[in-house]
Coordinates of C-alpha atoms and ligand atoms in Angstrom, one line a residue:
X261 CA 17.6 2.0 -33.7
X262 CA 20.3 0.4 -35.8
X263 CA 19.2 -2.7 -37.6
X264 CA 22.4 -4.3 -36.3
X265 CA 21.2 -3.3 -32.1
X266 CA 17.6 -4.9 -33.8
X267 CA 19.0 -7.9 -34.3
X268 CA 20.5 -8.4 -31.6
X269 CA 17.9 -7.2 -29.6
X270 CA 15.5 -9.9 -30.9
X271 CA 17.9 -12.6 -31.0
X272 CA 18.0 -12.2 -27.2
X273 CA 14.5 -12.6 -26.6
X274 CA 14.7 -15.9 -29.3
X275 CA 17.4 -16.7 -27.3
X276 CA 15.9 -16.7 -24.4
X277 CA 12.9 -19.0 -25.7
X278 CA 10.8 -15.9 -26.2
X279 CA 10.8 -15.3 -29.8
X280 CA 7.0 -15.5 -30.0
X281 CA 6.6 -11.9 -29.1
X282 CA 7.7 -10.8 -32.4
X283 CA 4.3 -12.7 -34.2
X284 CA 3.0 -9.4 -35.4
X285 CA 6.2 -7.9 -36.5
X286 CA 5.6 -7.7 -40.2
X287 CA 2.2 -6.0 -39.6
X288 CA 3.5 -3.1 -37.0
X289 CA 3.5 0.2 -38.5
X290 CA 7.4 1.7 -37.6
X291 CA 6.0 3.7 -34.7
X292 CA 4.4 0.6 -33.2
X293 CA 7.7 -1.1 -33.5
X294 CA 9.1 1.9 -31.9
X295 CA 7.0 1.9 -28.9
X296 CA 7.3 -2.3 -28.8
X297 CA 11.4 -2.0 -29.0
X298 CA 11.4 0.5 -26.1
X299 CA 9.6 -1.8 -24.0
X300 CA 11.5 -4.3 -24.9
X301 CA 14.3 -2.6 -23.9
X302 CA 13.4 -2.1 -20.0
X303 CA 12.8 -5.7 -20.1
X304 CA 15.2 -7.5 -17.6
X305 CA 15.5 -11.1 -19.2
X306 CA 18.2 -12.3 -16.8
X307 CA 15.6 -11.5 -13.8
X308 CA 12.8 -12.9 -15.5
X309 CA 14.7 -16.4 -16.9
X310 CA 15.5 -16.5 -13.4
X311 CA 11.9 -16.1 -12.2
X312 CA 10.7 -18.2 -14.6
X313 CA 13.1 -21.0 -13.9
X314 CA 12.5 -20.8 -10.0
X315 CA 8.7 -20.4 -10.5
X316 CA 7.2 -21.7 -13.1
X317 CA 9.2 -24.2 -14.6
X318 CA 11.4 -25.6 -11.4
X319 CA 9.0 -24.7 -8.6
X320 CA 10.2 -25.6 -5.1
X321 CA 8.0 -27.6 -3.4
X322 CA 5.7 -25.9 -0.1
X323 CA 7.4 -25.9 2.6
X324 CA 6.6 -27.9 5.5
X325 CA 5.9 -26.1 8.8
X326 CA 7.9 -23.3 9.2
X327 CA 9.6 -22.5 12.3
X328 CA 7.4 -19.1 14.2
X329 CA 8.0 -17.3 17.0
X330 CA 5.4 -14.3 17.8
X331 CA 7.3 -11.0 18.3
X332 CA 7.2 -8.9 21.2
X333 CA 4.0 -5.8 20.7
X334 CA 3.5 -2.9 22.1
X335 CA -0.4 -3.4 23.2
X336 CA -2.9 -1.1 22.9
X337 CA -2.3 0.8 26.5
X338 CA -4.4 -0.6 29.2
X339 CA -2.6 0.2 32.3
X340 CA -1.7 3.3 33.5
X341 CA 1.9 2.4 33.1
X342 CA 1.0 1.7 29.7
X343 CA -0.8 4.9 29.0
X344 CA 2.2 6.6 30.5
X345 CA 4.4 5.3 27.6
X346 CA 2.4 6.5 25.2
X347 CA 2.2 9.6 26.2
X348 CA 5.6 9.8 26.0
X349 CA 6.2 8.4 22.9
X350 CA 3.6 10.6 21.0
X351 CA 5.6 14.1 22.9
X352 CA 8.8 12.5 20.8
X353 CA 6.7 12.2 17.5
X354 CA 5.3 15.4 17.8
X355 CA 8.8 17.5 18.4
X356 CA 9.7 14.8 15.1
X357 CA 7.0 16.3 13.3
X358 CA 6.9 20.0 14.6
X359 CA 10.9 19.9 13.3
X360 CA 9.7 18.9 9.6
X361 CA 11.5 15.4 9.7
X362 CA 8.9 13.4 8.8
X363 CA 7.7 12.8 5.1
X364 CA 4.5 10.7 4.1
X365 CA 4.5 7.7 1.6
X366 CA 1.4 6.8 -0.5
X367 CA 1.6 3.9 -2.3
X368 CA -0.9 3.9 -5.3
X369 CA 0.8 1.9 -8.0
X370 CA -1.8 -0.8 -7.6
X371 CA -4.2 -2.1 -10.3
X372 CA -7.2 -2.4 -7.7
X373 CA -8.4 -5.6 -9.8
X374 CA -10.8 -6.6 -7.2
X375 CA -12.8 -3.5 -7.0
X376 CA -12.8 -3.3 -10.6
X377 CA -13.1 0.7 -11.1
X378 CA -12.3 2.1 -13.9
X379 CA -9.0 4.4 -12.9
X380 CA -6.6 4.6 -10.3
X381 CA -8.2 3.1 -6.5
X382 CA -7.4 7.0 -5.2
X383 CA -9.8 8.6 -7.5
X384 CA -12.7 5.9 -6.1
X385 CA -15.5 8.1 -4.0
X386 CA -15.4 7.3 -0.7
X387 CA -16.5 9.3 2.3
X388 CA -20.0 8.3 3.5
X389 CA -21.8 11.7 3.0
X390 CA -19.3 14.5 0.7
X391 CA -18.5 11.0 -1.5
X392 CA -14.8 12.8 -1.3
X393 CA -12.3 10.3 -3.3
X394 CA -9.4 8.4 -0.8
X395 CA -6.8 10.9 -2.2
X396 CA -8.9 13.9 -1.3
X397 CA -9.4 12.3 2.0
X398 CA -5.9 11.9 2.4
X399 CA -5.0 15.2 1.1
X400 CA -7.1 16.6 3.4
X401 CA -5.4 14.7 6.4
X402 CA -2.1 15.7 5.3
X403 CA -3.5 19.5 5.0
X404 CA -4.3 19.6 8.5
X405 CA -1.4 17.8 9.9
X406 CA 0.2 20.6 8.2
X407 CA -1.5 23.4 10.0
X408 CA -1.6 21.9 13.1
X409 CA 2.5 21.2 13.1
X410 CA 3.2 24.2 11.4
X411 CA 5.7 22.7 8.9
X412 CA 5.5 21.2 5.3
X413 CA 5.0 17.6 5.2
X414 CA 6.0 16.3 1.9
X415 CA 3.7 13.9 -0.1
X416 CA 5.7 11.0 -2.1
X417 CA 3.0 9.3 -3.9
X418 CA 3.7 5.8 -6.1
X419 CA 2.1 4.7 -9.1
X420 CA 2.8 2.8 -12.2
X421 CA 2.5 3.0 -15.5
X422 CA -0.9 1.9 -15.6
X423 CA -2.1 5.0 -13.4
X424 CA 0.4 7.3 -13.2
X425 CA -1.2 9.8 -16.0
X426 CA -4.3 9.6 -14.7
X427 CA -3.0 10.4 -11.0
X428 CA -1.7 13.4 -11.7
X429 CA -3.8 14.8 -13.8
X430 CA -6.8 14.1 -11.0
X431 CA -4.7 16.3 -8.6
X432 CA -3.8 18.9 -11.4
X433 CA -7.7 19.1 -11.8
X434 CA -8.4 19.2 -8.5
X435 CA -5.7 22.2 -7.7
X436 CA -3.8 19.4 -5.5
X437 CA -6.9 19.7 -3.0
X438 CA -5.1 23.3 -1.3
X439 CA -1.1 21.6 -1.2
X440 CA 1.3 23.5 -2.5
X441 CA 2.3 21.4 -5.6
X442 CA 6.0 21.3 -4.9
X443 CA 5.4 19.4 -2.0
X444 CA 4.0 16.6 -3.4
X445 CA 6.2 14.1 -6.0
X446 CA 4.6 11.8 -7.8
X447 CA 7.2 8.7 -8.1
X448 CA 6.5 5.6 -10.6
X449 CA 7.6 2.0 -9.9
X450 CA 8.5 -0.8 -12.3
X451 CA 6.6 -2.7 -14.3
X452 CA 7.5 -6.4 -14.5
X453 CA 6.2 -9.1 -17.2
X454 CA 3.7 -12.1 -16.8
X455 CA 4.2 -15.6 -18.2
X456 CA 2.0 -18.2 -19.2
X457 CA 1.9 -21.7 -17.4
X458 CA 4.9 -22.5 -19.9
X459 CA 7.1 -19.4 -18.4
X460 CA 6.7 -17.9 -22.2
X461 CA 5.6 -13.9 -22.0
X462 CA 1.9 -12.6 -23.1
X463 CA 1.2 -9.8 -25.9
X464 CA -1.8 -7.9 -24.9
X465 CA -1.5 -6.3 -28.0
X466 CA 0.6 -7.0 -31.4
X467 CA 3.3 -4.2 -30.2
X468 CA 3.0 -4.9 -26.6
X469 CA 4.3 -7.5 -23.5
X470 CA 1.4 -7.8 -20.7
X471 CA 3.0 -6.2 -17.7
X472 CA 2.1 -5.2 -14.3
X473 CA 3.5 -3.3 -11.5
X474 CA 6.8 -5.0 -9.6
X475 CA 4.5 -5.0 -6.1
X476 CA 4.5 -2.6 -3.3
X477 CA 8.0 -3.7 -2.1
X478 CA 9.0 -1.6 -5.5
X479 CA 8.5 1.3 -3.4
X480 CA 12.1 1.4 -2.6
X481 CA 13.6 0.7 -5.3
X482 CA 11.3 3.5 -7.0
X483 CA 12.3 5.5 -4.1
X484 CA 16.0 5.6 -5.3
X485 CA 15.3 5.7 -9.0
X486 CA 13.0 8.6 -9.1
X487 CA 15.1 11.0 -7.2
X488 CA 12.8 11.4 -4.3
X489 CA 14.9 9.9 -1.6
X490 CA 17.4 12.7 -2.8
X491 CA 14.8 15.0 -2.6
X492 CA 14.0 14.0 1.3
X493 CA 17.4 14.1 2.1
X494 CA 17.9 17.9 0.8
X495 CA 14.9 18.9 2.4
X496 CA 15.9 17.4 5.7
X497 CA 13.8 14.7 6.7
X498 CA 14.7 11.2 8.6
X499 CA 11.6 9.3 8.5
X500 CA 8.6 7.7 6.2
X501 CA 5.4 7.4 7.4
X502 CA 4.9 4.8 4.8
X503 CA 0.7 4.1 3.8
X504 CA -1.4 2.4 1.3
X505 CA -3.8 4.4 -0.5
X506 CA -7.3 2.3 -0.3
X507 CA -6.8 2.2 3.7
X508 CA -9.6 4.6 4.7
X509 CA -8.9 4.5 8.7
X510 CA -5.3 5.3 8.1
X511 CA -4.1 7.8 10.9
X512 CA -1.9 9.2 8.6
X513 CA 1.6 10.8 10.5
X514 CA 0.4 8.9 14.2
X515 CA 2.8 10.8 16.6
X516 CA 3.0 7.8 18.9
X517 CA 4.0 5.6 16.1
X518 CA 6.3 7.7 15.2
X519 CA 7.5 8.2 18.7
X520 CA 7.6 4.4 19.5
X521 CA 9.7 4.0 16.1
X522 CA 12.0 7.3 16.9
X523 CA 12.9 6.4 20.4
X524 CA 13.9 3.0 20.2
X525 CA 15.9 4.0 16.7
X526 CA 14.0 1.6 14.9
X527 CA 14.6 0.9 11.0
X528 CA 11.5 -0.2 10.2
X529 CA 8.4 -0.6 12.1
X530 CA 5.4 -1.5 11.6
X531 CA 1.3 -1.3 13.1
X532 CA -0.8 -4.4 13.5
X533 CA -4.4 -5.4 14.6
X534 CA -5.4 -8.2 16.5
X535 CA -6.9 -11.2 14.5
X536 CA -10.7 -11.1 13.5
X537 CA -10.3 -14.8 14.1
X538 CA -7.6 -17.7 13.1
X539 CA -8.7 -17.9 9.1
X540 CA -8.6 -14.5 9.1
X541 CA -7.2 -13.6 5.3
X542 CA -4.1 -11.2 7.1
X543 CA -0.8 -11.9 6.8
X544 CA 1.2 -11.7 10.6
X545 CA 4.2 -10.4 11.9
X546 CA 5.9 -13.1 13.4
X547 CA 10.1 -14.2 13.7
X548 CA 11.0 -16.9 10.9
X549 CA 14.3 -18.4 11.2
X550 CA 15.1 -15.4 13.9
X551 CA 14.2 -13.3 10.8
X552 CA 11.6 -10.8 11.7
X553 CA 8.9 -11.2 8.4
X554 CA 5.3 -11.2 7.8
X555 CA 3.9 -15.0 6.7
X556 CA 1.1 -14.7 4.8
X557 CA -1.9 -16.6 5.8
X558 CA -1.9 -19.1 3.2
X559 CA 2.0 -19.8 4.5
X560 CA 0.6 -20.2 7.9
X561 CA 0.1 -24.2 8.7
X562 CA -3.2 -24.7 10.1
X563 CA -1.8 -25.6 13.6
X564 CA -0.2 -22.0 13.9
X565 CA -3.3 -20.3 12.8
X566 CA -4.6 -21.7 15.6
X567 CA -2.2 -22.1 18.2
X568 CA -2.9 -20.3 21.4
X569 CA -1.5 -18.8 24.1
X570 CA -2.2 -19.8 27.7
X571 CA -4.8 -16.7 28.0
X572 CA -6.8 -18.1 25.2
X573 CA -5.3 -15.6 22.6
X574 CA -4.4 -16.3 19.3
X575 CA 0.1 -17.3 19.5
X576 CA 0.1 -15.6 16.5
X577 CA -2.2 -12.5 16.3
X578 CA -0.1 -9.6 14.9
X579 CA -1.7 -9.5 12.3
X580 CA 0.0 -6.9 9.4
X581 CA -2.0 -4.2 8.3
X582 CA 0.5 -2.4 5.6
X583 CA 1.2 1.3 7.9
X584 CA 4.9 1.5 8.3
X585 CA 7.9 3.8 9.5
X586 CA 11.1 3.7 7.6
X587 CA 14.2 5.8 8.4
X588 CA 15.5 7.2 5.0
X589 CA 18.3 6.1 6.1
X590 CA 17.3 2.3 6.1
X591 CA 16.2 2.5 2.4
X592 CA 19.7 3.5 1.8
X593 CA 21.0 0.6 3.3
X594 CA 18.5 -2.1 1.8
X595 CA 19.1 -0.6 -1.8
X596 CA 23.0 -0.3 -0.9
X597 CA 23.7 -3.7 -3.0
X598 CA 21.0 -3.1 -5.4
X599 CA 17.5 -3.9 -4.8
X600 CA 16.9 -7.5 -3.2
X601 CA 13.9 -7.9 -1.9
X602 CA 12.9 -11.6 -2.9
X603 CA 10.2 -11.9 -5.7
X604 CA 6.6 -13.8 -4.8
X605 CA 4.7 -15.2 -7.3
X606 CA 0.8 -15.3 -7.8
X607 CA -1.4 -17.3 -10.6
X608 CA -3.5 -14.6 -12.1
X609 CA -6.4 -14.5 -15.1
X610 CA -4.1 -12.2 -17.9
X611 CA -5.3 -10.8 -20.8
X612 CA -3.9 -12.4 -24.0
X613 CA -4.3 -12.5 -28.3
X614 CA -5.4 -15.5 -28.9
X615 CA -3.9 -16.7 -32.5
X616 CA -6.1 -14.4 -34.8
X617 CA -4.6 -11.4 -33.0
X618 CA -8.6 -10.7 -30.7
X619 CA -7.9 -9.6 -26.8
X620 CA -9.1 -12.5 -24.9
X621 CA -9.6 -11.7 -21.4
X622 CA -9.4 -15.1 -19.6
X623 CA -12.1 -16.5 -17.0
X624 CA -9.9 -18.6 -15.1
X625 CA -5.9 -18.3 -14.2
X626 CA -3.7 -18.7 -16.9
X627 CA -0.7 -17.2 -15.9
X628 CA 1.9 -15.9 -13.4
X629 CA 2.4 -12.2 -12.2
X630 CA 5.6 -12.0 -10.2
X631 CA 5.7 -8.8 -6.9
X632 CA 7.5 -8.2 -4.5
X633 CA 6.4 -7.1 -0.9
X634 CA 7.6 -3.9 1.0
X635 CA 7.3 -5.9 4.7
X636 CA 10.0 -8.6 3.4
X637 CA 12.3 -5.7 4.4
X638 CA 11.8 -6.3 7.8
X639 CA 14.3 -9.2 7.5
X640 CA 16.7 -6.9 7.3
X641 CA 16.4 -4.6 9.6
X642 CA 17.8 -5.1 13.2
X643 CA 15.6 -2.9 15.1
X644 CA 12.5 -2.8 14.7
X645 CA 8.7 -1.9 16.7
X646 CA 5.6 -3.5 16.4
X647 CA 2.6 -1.3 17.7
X648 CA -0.6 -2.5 18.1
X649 CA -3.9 -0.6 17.1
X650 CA -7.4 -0.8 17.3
X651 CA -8.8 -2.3 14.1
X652 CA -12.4 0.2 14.0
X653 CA -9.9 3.0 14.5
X654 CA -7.1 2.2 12.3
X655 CA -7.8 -0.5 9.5
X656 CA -10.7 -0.5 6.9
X657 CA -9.3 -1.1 3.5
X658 CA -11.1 -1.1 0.2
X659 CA -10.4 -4.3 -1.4
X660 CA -13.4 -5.8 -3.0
X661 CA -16.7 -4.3 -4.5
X662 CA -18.8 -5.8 -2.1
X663 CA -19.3 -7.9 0.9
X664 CA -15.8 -7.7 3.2
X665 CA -13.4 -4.7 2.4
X666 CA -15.8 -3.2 0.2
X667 CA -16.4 0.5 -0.2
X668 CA -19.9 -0.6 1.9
X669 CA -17.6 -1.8 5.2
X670 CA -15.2 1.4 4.9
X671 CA -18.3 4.0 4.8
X672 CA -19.9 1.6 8.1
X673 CA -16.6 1.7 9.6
X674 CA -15.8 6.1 8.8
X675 CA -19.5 6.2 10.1
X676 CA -18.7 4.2 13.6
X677 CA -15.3 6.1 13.6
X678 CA -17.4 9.8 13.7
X679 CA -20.2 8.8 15.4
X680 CA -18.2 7.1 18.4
X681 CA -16.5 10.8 18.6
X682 CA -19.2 12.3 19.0
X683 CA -20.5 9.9 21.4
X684 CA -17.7 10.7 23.5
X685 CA -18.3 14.8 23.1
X686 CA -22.0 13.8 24.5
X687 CA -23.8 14.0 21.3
X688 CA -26.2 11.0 21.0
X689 CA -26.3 9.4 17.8
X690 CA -28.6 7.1 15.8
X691 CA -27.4 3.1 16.3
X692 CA -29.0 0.3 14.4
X693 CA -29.5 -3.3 16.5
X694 CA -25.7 -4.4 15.1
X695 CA -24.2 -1.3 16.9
X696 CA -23.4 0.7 13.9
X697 CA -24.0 4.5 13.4
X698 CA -27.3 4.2 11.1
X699 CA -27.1 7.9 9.6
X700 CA -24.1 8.9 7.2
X701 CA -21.9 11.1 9.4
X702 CA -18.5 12.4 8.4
X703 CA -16.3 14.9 9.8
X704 CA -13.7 16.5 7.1
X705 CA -10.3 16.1 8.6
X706 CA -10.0 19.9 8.3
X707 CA -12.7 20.3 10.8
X708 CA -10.9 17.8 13.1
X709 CA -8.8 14.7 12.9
X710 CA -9.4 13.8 15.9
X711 CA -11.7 13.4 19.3
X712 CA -9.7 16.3 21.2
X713 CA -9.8 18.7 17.9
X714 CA -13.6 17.4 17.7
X715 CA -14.2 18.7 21.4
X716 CA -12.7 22.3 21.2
X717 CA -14.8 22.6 18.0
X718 CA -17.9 22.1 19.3
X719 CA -19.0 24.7 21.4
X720 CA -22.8 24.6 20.5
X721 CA -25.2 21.9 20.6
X722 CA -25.4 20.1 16.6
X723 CA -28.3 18.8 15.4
X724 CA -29.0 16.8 12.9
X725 CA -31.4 14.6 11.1
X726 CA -30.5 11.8 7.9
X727 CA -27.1 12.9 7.7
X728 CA -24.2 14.8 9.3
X729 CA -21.4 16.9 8.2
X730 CA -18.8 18.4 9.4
X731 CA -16.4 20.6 7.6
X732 CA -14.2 24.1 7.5
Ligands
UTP4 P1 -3.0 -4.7 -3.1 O1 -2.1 -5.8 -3.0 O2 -4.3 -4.8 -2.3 O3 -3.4 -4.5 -4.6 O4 -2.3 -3.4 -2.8 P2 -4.4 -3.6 -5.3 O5 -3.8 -3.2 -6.6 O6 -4.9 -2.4 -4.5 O7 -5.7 -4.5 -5.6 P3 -5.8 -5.9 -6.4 O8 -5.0 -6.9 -5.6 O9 -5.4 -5.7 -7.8 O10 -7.3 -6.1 -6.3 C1 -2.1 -2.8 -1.6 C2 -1.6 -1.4 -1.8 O11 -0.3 -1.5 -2.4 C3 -0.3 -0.7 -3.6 C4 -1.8 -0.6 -4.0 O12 -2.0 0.6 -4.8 C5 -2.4 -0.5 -2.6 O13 -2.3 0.9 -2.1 N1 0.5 -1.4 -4.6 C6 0.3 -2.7 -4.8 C7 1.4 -0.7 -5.3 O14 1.6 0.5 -5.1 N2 2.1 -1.3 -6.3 C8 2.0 -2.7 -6.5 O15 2.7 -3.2 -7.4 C9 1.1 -3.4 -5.8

């Protein structure tokens, strides 16, 4: 670089109040000032004054009660009209599928701080008896749907800088568990700085601004920016079946989703569960200023969390479980005027030098990440479906290490999932006093992915003893 583009470059970050960064300047070798100056340089300061300004420094006060309405849900089919319907709808997202329209989304650009594992959440060893990682499992899905439609389905999967290397070298390794490698892209979203409680940004390292991924609603943006939407459009396809990657219930490519979504031309669309109960940490679907939007629980005021309807259900009970369809088109449209999802903030513990230059890695918040959330799109679309699923068929995500949303509950719940398939083929299997399958059973997704697959399998009586597997 020019000294004269240096210059000019710093003086915007002094400028901008952020001269700081450049403590360690003197002391950077000129490759470390290389690699710092081209970080720099993806850095948007106008975005982040602005975040900084409307967050940290001038934050609006909470809002009072916001104004709700519940939105109008498909329910799980109970009558035989229902049933009907859905029927229907899954013969509409089959042909979809079967005419290789439909393309999967895996969002993986996470930092899985909770769980704590060292390297991408995908690579985390999962499945209650084969320990196969969440991609795997996925991949395996995704192989299967394959055979069974007789098409390619490809595989857009997001990461971020943090992961991305390791990503794809964990499916080079692993000989992309069978896909053919040209259908599956590996897209990166953008990284977006932290600030202290002063709004100033944090060096993680003498030659380097703490960042972290822009939040899952980067997926569109990413989508654009990488090529990939291009890449769906040349091979033909109309819709995302959009997924996050530590869900380990997800039914991925659900042909009555899709149909539901197809048929009524929806933009985006989305699956919920019914709430565990009113505190219930879920963010639900809900109409906000005749905006359809997700409010997050801590947004919900306490007499909406438990407001209830004349049946003694929860008013508002759609609760969002991240599993959407998006027409390519709509990503188009939403990215038409340049990407405007609105930002969220969050107080986080970030990793800092303190002043003799040592990583500090704090115990306690001490600064602000700034995301953005892919269901905010919802405001903008003006059709849209809302399907509801069964929770211990659908939604099991790994959030924590233990207790609630751990790898612990997902294994319980894949164990349940199997072993209630097999209940229903007339197999009897082991139950502990809670009700849960008490032997590790797993059925590989190339074996069957579902019930009906599961009964034209098995022709013979199985037995087994501690453990079951089924697989190709
Ligand atoms: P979460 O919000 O649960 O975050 O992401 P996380 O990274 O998995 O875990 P924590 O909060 O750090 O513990 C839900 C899904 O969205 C993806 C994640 O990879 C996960 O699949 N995600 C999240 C992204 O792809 N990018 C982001 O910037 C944030």
């Amino acid at each position: 670089m020019e000294k004269g583009e240096l210059e000019a470059l710093k003086k915007r970050f002094i400028d901008a109040g952020q001269g700081h960064i450049f403590r360690y300047w003197d002391e950077l070798s000129p490759e470390s000032r290389q690699k710092f100056i081209h970080q720099l340089q993806s850095i948007d300061l106008d975005l982040l004054q602005t975040l900084v300004q409307k967050f940290v420094i001038n934050p609006a006060a909470k809002q009072g009660r916001i104004s709700l309405l519940p939105p109008k849900v498909i329910s799980i089919p109970r009558t035989e009209e229902q049933k009907q319907r859905a029927k229907q709808a899954k013969l509409v997202g089959e042909k979809l599928l079967h005419s290789g329209k439909v393309a999967v989304v895996l969002v993986a650009g996470g930092q899985g701080t909770r769980l704590g594992f060292d390297g991408p959440k995908g690579i985390f060893p999962i499945t209650p008896v084969r320990k196969k990682s969440l991609f795997q499992f996925h991949a395996e899905k995704i192989l299967a749907l394959r055979r069974r439609y007789q098409v390619p389905i490809p595989w857009y999967i997001m990461t971020s800088e943090s992961n991305d290397a390791a990503t794809r070298q964990y499916f080079q390794d692993h000989d992309f568990f069978q896909l053919p490698p040209d259908d599956i892209f590996f897209f990166t979203q953008s990284m977006l700085p932290a600030v202290d409680e002063k709004g100033k940004l944090i060096l993680d390292a003498k030659d380097h601004v703490f960042t972290s991924p822009n939040g899952h609603g980067g997926t569109l943006l990413a989508l654009v920016e990488s090529g990939a939407l291009e890449d769906m459009k040349a091979r033909g396809i109309e819709e995302i079946f959009y997924f996050q990657v530590d869900n380990v219930l997800i039914k991925i490519c659900d042909p009555i989703f899709i149909g539901y979504h197809h048929q009524a031309g929806a933009e985006m669309s989305s699956k919920v569960v019914s709430k565990r109960d009113p505190e219930e940490k879920l963010g639900v679907i809900g109409y906000q200023n005749g905006k359809l939007t997700v409010i997050e629980y801590s947004d919900l005021s306490k007499e909406d969390m438990y407001a209830r309807n004349p049946d003694g259900s929860l008013k508002y009970n759609a609760g969002s479980i991240a599993i959407h369809m998006i027409q390519v088109k709509f990503v188009e449209k939403e990215l038409a005027e340049g990407f405007r999802l609105p930002y969220h903030v969050a107080h986080k513990k970030i990793p800092f030098l303190d002043e003799s230059g040592k990583l500090i890695k704090p115990t306690q918040p001490n600064g602000y990440k700034f995301e953005t959330f892919i269901f905010d799109a919802l405001r903008d679309t003006t059709t849209s479906i809302i399907m509801e699923v069964k929770r211990e068929e659908e939604f099991s995500p790994v959030k924590n290490a233990t207790g609630e949303d751990s790898p612990a509950t997902a294994q319980r719940d894949l164990c349940n999932l199997y072993g209630g398939w097999l209940e229903q083929i007339g197999v009897v299997v082991p139950r502990d006093s809670n009700g849960n399958v008490s032997i590790p059973v797993e059925i590989s997704p190339l074996f069957a992915l579902d019930v009906e697959e599961l009964s034209q399998r098995i022709t013979k009586p199985i037995t087994f003893d501690t453990f079951l597997y089924l697989g190709p």
